mmCIF file of C-alpha atoms and ligand atoms in Angstrom:
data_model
loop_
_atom_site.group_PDB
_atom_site.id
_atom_site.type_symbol
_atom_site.label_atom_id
_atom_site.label_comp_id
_atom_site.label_asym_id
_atom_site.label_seq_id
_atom_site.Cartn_x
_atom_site.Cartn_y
_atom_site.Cartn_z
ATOM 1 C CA UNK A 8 19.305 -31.726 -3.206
ATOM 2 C CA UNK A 9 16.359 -33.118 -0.861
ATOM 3 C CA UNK A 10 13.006 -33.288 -2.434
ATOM 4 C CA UNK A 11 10.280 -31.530 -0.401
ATOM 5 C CA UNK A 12 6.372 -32.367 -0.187
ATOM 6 C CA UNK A 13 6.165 -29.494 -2.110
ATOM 7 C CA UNK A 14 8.926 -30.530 -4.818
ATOM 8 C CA UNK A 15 6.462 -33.531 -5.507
ATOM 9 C CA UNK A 16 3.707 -31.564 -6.605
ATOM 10 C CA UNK A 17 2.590 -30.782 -10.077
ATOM 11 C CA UNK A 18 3.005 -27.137 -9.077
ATOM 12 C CA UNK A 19 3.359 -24.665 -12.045
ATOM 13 C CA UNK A 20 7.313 -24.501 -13.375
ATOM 14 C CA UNK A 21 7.573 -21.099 -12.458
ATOM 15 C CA UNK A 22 6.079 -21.300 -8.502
ATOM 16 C CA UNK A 23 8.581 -24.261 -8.165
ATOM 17 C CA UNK A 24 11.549 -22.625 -5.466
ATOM 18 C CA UNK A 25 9.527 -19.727 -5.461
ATOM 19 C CA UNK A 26 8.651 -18.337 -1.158
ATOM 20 C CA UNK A 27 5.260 -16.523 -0.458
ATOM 21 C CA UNK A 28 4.923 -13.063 0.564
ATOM 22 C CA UNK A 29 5.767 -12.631 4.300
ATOM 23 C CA UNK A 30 7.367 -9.981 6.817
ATOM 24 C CA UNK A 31 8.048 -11.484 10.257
ATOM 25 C CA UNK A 32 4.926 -11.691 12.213
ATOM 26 C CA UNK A 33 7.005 -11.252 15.719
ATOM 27 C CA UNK A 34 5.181 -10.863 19.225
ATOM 28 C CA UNK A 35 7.642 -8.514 20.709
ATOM 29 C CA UNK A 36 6.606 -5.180 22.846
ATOM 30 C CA UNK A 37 7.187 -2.389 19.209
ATOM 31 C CA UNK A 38 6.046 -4.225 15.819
ATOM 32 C CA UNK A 39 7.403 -1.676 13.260
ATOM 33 C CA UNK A 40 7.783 -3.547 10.691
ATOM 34 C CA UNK A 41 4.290 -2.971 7.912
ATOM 35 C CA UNK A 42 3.310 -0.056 8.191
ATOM 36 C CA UNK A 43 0.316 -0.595 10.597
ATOM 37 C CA UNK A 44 -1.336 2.124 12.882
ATOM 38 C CA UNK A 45 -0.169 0.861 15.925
ATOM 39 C CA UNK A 46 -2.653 2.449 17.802
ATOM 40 C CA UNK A 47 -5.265 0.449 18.850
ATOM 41 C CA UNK A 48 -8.812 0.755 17.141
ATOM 42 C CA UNK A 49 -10.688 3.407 19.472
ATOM 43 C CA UNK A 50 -13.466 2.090 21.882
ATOM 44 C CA UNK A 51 -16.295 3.855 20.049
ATOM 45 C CA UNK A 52 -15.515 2.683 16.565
ATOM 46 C CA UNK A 53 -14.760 -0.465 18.084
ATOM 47 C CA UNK A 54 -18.884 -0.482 19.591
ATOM 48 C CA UNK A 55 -19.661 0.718 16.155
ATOM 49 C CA UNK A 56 -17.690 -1.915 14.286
ATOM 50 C CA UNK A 57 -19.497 -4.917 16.555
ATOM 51 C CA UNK A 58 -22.852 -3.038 16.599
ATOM 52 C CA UNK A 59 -22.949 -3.194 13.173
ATOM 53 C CA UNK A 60 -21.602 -7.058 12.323
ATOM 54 C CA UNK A 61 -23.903 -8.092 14.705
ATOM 55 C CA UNK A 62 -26.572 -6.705 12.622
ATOM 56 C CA UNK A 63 -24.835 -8.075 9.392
ATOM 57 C CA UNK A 64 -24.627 -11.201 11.332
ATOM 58 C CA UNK A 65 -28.498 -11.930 11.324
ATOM 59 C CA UNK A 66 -28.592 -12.125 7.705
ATOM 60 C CA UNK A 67 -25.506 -14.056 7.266
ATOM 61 C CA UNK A 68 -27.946 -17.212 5.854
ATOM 62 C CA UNK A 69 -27.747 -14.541 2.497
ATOM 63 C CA UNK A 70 -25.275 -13.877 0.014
ATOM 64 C CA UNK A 71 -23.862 -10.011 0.843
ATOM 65 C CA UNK A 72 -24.532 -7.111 -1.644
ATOM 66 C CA UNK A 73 -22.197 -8.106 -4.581
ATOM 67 C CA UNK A 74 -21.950 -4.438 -5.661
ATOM 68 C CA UNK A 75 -21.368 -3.143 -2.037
ATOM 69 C CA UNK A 76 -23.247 -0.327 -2.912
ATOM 70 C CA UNK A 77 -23.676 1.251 0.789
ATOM 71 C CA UNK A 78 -19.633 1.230 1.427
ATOM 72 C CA UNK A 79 -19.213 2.448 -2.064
ATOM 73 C CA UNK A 80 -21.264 5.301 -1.376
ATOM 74 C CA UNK A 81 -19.411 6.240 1.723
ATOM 75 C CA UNK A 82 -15.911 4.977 0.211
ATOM 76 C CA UNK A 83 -16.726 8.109 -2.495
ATOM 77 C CA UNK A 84 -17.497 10.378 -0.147
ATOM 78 C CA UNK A 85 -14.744 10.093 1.720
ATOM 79 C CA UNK A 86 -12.519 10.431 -0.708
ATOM 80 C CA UNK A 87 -14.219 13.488 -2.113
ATOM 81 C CA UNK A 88 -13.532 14.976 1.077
ATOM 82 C CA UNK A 89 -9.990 13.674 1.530
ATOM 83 C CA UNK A 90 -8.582 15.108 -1.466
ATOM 84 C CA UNK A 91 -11.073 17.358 -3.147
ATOM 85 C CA UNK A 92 -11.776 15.184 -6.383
ATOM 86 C CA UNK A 93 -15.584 15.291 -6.417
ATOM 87 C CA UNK A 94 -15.776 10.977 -7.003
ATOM 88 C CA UNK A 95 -19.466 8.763 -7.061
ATOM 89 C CA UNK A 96 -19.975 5.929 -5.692
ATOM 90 C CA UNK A 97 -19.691 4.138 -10.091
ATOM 91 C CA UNK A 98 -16.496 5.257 -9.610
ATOM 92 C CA UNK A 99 -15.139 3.316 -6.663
ATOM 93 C CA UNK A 100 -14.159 -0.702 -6.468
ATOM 94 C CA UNK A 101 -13.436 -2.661 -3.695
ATOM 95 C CA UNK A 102 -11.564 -5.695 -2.306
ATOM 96 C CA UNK A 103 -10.130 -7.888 0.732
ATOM 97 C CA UNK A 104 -6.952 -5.244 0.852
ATOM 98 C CA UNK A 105 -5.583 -3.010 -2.231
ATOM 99 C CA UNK A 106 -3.719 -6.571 -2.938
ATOM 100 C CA UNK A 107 -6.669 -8.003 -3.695
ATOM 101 C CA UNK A 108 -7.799 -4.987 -5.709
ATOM 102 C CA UNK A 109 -4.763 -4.881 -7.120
ATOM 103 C CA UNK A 110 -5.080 -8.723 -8.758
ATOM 104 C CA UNK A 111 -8.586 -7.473 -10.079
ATOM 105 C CA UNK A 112 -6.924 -4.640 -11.647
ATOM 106 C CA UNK A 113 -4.023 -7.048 -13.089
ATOM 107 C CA UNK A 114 -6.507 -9.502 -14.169
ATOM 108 C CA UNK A 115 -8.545 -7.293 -16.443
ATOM 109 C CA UNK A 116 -6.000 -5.501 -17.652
ATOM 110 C CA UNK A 117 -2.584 -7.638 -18.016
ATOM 111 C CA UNK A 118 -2.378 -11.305 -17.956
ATOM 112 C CA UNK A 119 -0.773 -13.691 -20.136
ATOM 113 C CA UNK A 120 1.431 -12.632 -22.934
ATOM 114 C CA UNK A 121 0.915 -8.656 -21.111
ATOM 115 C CA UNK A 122 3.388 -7.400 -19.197
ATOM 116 C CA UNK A 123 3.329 -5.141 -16.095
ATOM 117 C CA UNK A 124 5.716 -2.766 -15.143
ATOM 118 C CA UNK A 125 7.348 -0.416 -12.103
ATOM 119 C CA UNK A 126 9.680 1.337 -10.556
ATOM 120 C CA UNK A 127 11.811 -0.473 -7.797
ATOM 121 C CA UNK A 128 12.736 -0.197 -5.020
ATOM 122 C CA UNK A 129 8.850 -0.472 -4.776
ATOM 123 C CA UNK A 130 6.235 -2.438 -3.076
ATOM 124 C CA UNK A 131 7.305 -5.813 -3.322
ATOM 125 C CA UNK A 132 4.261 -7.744 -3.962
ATOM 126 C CA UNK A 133 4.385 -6.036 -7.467
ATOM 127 C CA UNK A 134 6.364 -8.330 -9.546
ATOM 128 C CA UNK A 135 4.041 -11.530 -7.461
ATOM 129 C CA UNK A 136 1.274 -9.906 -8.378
ATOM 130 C CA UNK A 137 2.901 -9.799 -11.913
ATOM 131 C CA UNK A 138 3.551 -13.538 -11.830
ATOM 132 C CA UNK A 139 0.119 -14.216 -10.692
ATOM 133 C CA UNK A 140 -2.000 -13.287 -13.570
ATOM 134 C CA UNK A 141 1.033 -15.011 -15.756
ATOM 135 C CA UNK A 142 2.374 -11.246 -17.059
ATOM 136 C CA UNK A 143 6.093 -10.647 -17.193
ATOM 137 C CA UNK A 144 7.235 -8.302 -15.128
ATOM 138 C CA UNK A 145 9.395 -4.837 -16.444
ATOM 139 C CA UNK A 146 11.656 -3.578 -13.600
ATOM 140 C CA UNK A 147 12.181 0.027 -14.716
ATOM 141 C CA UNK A 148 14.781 2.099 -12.800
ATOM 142 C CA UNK A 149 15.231 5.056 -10.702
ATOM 143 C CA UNK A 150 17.333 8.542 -10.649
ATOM 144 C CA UNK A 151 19.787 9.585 -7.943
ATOM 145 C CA UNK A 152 17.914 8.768 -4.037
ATOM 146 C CA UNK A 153 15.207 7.016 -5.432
ATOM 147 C CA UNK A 154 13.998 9.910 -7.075
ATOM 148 C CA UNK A 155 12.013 10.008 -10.520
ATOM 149 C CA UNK A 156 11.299 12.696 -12.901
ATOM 150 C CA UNK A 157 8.338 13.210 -15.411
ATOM 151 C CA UNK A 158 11.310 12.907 -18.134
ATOM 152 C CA UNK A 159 12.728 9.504 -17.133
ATOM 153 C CA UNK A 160 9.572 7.999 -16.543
ATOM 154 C CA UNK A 161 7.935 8.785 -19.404
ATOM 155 C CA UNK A 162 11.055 7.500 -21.487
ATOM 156 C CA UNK A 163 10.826 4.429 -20.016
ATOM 157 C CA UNK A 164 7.299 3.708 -20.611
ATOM 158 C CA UNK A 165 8.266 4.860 -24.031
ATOM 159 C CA UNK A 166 10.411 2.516 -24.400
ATOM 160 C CA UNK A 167 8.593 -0.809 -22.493
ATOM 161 C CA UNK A 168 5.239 -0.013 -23.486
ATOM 162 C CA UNK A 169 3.867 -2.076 -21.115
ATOM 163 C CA UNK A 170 -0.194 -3.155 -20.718
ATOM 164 C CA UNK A 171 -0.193 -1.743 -16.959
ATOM 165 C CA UNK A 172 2.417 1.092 -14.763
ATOM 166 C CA UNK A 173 2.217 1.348 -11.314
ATOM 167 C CA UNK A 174 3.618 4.011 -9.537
ATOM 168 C CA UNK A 175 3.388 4.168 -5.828
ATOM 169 C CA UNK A 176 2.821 7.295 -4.660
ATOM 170 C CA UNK A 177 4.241 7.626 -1.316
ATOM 171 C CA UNK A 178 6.276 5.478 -2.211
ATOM 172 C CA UNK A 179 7.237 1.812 -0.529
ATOM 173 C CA UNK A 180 9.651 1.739 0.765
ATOM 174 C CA UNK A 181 11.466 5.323 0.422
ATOM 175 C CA UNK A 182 8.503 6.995 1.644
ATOM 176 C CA UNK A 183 8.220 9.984 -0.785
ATOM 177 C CA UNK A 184 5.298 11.324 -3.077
ATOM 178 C CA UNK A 185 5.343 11.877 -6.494
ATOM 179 C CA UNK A 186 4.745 14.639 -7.524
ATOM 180 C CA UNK A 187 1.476 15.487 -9.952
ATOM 181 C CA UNK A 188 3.806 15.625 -12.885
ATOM 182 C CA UNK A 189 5.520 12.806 -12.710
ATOM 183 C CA UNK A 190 2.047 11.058 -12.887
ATOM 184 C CA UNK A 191 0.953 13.200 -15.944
ATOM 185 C CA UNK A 192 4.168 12.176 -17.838
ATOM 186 C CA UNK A 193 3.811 8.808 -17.141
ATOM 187 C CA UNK A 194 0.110 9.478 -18.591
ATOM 188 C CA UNK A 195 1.003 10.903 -21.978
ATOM 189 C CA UNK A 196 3.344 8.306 -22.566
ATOM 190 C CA UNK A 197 1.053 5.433 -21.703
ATOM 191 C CA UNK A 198 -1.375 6.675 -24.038
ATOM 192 C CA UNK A 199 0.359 5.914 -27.089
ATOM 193 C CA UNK A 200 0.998 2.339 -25.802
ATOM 194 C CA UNK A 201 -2.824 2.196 -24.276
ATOM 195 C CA UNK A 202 -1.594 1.488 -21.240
ATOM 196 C CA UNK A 203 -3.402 1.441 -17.790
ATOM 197 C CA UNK A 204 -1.618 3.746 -14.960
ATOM 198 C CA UNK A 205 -2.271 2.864 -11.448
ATOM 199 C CA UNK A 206 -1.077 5.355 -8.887
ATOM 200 C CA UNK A 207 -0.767 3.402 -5.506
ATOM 201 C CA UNK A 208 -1.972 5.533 -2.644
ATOM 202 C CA UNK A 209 -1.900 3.582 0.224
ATOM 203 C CA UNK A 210 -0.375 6.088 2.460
ATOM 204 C CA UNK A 211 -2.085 8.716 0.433
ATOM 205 C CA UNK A 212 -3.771 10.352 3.646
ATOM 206 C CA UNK A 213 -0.018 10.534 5.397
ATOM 207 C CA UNK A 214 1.481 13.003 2.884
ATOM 208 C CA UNK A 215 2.764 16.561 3.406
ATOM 209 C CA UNK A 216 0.748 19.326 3.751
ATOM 210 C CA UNK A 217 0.185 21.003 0.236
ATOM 211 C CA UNK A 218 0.949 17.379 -1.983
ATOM 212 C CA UNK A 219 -2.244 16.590 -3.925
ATOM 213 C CA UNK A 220 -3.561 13.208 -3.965
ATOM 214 C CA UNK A 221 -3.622 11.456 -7.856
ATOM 215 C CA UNK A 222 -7.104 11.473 -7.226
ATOM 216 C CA UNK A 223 -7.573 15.171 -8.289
ATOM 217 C CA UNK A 224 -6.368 13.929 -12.029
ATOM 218 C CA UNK A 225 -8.762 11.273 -12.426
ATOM 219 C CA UNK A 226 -11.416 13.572 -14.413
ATOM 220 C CA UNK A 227 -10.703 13.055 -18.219
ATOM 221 C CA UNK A 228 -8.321 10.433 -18.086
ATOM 222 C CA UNK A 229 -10.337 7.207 -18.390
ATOM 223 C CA UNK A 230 -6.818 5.212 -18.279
ATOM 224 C CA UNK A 231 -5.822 6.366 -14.870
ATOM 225 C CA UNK A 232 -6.823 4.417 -11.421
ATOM 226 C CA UNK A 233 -5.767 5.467 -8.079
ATOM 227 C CA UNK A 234 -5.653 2.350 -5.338
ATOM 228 C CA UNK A 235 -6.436 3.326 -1.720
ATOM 229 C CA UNK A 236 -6.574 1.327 1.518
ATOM 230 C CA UNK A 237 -8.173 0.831 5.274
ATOM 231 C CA UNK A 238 -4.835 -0.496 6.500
ATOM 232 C CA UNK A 239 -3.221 2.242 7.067
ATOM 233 C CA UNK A 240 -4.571 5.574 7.923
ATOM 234 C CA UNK A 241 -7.617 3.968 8.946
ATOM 235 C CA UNK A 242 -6.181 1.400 11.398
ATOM 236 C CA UNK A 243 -8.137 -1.552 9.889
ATOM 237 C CA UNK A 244 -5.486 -3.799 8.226
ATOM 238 C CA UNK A 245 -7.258 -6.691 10.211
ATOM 239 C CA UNK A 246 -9.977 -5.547 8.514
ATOM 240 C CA UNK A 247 -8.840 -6.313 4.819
ATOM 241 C CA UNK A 248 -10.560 -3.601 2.836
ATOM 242 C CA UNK A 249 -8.847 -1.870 0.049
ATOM 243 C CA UNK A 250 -10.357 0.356 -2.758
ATOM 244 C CA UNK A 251 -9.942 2.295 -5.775
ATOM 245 C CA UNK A 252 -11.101 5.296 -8.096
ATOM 246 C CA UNK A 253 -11.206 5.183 -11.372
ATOM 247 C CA UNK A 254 -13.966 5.991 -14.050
ATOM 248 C CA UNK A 255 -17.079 4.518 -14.152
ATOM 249 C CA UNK A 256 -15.670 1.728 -17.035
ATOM 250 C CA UNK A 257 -13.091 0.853 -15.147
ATOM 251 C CA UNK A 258 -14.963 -0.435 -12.225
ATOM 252 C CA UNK A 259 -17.272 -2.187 -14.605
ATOM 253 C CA UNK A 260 -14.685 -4.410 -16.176
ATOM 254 C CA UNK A 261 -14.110 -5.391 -12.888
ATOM 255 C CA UNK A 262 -16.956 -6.562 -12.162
ATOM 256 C CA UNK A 263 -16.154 -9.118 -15.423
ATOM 257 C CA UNK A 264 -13.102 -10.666 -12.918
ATOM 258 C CA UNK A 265 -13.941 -10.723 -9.468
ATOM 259 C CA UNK A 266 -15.226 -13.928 -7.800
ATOM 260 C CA UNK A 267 -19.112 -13.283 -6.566
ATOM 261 C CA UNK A 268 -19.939 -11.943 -3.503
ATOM 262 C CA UNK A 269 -15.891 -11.103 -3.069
ATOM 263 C CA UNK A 270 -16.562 -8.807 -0.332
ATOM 264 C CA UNK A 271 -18.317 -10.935 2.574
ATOM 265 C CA UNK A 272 -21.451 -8.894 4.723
ATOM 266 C CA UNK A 273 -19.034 -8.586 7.808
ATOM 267 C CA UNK A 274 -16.196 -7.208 5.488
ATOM 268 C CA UNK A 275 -18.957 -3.979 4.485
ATOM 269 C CA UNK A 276 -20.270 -4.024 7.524
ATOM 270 C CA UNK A 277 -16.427 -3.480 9.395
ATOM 271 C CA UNK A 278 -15.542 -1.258 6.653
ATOM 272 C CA UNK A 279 -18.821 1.074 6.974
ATOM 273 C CA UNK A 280 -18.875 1.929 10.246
ATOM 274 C CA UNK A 281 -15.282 2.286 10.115
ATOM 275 C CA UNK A 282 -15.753 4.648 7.346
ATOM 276 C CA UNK A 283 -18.964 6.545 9.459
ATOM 277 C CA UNK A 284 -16.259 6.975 12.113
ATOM 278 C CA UNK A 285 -13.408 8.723 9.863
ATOM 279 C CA UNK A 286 -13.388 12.247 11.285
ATOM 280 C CA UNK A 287 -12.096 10.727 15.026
ATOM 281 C CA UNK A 288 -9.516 7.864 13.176
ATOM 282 C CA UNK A 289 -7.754 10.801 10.808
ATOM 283 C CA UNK A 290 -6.993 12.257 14.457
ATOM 284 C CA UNK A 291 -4.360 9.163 15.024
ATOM 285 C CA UNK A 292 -3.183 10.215 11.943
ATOM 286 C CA UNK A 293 -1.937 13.902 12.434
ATOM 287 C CA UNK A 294 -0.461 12.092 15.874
ATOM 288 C CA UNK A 295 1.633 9.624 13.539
ATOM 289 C CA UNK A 296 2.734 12.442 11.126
ATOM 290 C CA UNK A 297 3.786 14.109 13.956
ATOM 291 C CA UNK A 298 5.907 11.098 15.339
ATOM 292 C CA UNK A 299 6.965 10.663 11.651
ATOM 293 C CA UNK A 300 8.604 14.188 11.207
ATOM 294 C CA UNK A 301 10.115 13.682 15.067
ATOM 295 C CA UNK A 302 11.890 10.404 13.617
ATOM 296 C CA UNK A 303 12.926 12.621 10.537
ATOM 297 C CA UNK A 304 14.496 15.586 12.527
ATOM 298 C CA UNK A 305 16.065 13.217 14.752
ATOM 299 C CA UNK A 306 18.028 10.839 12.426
ATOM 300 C CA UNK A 307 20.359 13.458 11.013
ATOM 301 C CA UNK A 308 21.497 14.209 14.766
ATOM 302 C CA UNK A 309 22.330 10.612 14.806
ATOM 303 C CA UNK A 310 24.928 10.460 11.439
ATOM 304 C CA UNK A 311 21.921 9.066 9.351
ATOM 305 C CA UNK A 312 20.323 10.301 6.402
ATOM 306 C CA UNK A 313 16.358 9.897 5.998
ATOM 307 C CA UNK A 314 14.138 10.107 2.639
ATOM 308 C CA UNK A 315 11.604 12.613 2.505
ATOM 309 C CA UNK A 316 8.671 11.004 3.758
ATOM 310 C CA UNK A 317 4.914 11.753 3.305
ATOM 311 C CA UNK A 318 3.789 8.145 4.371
ATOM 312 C CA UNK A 319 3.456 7.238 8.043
ATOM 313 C CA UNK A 320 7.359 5.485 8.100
ATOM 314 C CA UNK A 321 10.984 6.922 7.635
ATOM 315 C CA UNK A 322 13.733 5.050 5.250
ATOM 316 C CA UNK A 323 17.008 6.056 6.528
ATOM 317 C CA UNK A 324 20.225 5.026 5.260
ATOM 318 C CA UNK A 325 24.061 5.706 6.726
ATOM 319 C CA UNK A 326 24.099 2.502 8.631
ATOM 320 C CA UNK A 327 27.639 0.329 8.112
ATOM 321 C CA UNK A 328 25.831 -2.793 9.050
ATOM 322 C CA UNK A 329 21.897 -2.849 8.579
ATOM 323 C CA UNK A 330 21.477 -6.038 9.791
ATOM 324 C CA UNK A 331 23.347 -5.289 12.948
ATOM 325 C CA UNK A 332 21.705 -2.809 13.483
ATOM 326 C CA UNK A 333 18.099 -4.348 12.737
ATOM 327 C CA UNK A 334 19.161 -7.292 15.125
ATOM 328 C CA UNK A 335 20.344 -4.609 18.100
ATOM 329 C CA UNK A 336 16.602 -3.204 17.653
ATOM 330 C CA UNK A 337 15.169 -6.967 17.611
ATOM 331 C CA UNK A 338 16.748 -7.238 20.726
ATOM 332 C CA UNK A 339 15.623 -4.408 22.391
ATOM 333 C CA UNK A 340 11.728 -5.425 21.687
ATOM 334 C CA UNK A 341 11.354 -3.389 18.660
ATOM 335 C CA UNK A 342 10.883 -5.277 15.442
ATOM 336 C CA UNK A 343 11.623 -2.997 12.077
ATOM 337 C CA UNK A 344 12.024 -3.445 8.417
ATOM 338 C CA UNK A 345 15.622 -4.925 6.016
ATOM 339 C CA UNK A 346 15.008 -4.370 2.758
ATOM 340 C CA UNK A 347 17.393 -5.884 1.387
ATOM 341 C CA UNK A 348 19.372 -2.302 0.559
ATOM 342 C CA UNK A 349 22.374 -2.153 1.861
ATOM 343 C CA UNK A 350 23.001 0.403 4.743
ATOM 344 C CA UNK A 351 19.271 0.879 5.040
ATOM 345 C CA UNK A 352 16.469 0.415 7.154
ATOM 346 C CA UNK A 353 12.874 1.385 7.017
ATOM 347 C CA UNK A 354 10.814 2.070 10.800
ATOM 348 C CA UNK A 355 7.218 2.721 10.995
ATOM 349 C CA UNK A 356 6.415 5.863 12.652
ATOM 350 C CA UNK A 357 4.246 4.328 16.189
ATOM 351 C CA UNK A 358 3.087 5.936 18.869
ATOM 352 C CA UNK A 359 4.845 8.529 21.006
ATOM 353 C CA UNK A 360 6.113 5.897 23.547
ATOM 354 C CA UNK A 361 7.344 3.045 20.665
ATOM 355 C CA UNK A 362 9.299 6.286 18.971
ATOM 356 C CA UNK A 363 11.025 6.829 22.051
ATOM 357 C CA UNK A 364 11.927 3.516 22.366
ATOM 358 C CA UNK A 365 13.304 3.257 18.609
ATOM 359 C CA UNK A 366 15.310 6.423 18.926
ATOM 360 C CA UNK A 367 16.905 5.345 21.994
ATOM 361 C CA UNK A 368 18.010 1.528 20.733
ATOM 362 C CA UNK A 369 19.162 3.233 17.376
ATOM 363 C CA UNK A 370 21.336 5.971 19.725
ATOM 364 C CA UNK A 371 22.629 3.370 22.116
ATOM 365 C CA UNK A 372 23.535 1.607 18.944
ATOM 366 C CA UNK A 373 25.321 3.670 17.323
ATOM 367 C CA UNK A 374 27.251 4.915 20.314
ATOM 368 C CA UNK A 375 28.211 1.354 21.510
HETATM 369 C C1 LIG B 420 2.428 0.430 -1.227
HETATM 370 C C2 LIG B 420 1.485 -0.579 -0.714
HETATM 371 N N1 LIG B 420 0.428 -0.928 -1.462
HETATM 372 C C3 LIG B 420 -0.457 -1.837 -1.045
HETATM 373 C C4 LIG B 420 -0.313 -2.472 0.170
HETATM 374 C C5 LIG B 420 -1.316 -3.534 0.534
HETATM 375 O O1 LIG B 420 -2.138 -3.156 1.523
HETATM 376 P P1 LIG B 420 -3.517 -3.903 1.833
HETATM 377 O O2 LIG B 420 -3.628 -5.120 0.977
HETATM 378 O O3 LIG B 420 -3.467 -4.193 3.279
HETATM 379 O O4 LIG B 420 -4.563 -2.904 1.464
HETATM 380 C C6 LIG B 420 0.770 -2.148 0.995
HETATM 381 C C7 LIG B 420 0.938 -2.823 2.298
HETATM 382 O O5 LIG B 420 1.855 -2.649 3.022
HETATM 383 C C8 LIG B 420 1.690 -1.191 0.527
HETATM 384 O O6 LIG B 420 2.770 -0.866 1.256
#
């Protein structure tokens, strides 16, 4: 075999063949591919954003607020109104993305000799995150469609009993919620093992009308955090802000972890007046459910079969040849996700106009 730059390093033995993270970044006319808003940022939060990292920007010669304690304060209150959970601003962490909150979580709470464990097919970046903080990584498995019950999952904690669960709640990349009990079994078990339980929510503001958010359970169960992000619902994944609820303890160990001043001024400053402008951003979002329940109606016409979803993309399956069929969309301009599970694809709901354009590629497709 040839020897790479790379190969020469003294990298650590288990980063050596290893790739990084990455989903195409493709310039073609419909990216559909992570789970963006494709919307574009409105013009008045975009005045907003720049009015206010100007003002950040005159006292860039300073270190930021290392406690963000202004976008914590609005990151609570938001939430409180999102899902009903009355949450304070001790109660809220943030990061550069839920990934980076995420690794803070992992940090404190795994690393070396711990182990970390979920549920695939899941979020990818799990098991890296996993291998970051030098935990192993648990792989635990999943009924009939994806599907898991407060039974199976508590079993398998049961029987792993690993330092940290995540559950991702709607789910990447199937798209469905859990439901409430599935997250209280997986609770019970992982107290007797005192194990942490993060619910991933970061499509938490996409799900189904009458699904409660994890965030309602929080109260009395000091073990339990709930991860949230600005990529999605808010339209700021440029923005890199992801956040989390959990009680007040939680957030203080980790504070023991993160590097100082992790959260830069124009970060807050982005993330605030983002935040101030959340009533007119959620309206993109009822337009994107809307385009999300249009892709799930229409599949079945097609011959395919789509998940449940309550996150703002559709995983269908019924295709003989996914990658065909993923390179037939390529073609026509519109870039979507292979997962790597056979027959399936998963498309993220866009605007009226890019759904269109999916729907017809995937018909012409399948009639050709
Ligand atoms: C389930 C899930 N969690 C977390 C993330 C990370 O999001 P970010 O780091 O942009 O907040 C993603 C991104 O696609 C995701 O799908």
């Amino acid at each position: 075999m040839t020897q790479t730059p790379l190969d020469r390093l003294p990298l650590r033995p288990e980063l050596k063949g290893q790739q990084p993270y990455g989903a195409p970044q493709l310039n073609v006319p419909a990216m559909l591919n992570v789970n963006e808003t494709t919307y574009p940022v409105p013009a008045d939060v975009v005045d907003a954003i720049a009015k206010e990292v100007r003002a950040a920007a005159e006292t860039l010669n300073r270190y930021p607020d290392r406690e963000f304690t202004v976008l914590r304060t609005k990151l609570a209150e938001y939430l409180s109104v999102e899902s009903g959970a009355a949450l304070i601003a001790e109660q809220i962490w943030a990061g550069n993305g839920s990934n980076e909150v995420m690794q803070h979580i992992l940090q404190a709470f795994a690393g070396p000799g711990r182990s970390v464990m979920s549920f695939p097919p899941t979020y990818s970046m799990y098991p890296l995150y996993a291998r970051g903080v030098y935990s192993s990584y648990i792989a635990g498995t999943r009924g009939p469609g994806f599907s898991q019950t407060p039974q199976d999952v508590a079993a398998q904690i049961r029987q792993h009993r690993p330092h940290v669960v995540i559950l991702c709640s709607p789910n990447n990349p199937t798209g469905t919620a859990l439901s409430l009990e599935v997250v209280e079994a997986a609770y019970q078990a992982a107290q007797e093992s005192e194990t942490m339980v993060i619910v991933d929510e970061a499509y938490g503001e996409f799900r189904q009308p009458g699904t409660p958010s994890a965030l309602t359970m929080l109260e009395g169960r000091p073990r339990l955090i709930v991860t949230r992000t600005m990529s999605k619902a808010f339209a700021l994944a440029g923005g890199r802000l992801g956040y989390l609820a959990a009680a007040p303890e939680v957030t203080d160990a980790l504070r023991l972890v993160r590097l100082p001043y992790h959260l830069s001024a124009v970060t807050q400053a982005a993330a605030c007046a983002a935040l101030d402008h959340a009533e007119h951003l959620m309206a993109n979002v009822e337009r994107i459910k809307g385009q999300r329940d249009r892709i799930l109606n229409e599949l079945p016409q097609m011959g395919l079969t789509p998940y449940p979803s309550d996150a703002n993309f559709v995983f269908f399956g019924g295709l003989e040849d996914a990658h065909q069929a993923w390179q037939h969309l390529l073609d026509d301009g519109i870039l979507i996700r292979d997962v790597g599970i056979e027959g399936h694809l998963r498309v993220t709901a866009g605007t009226e106009a890019e759904t269109t354009d999916f729907l017809n590629s995937l018909r012409n497709y399948l009639n050709r």
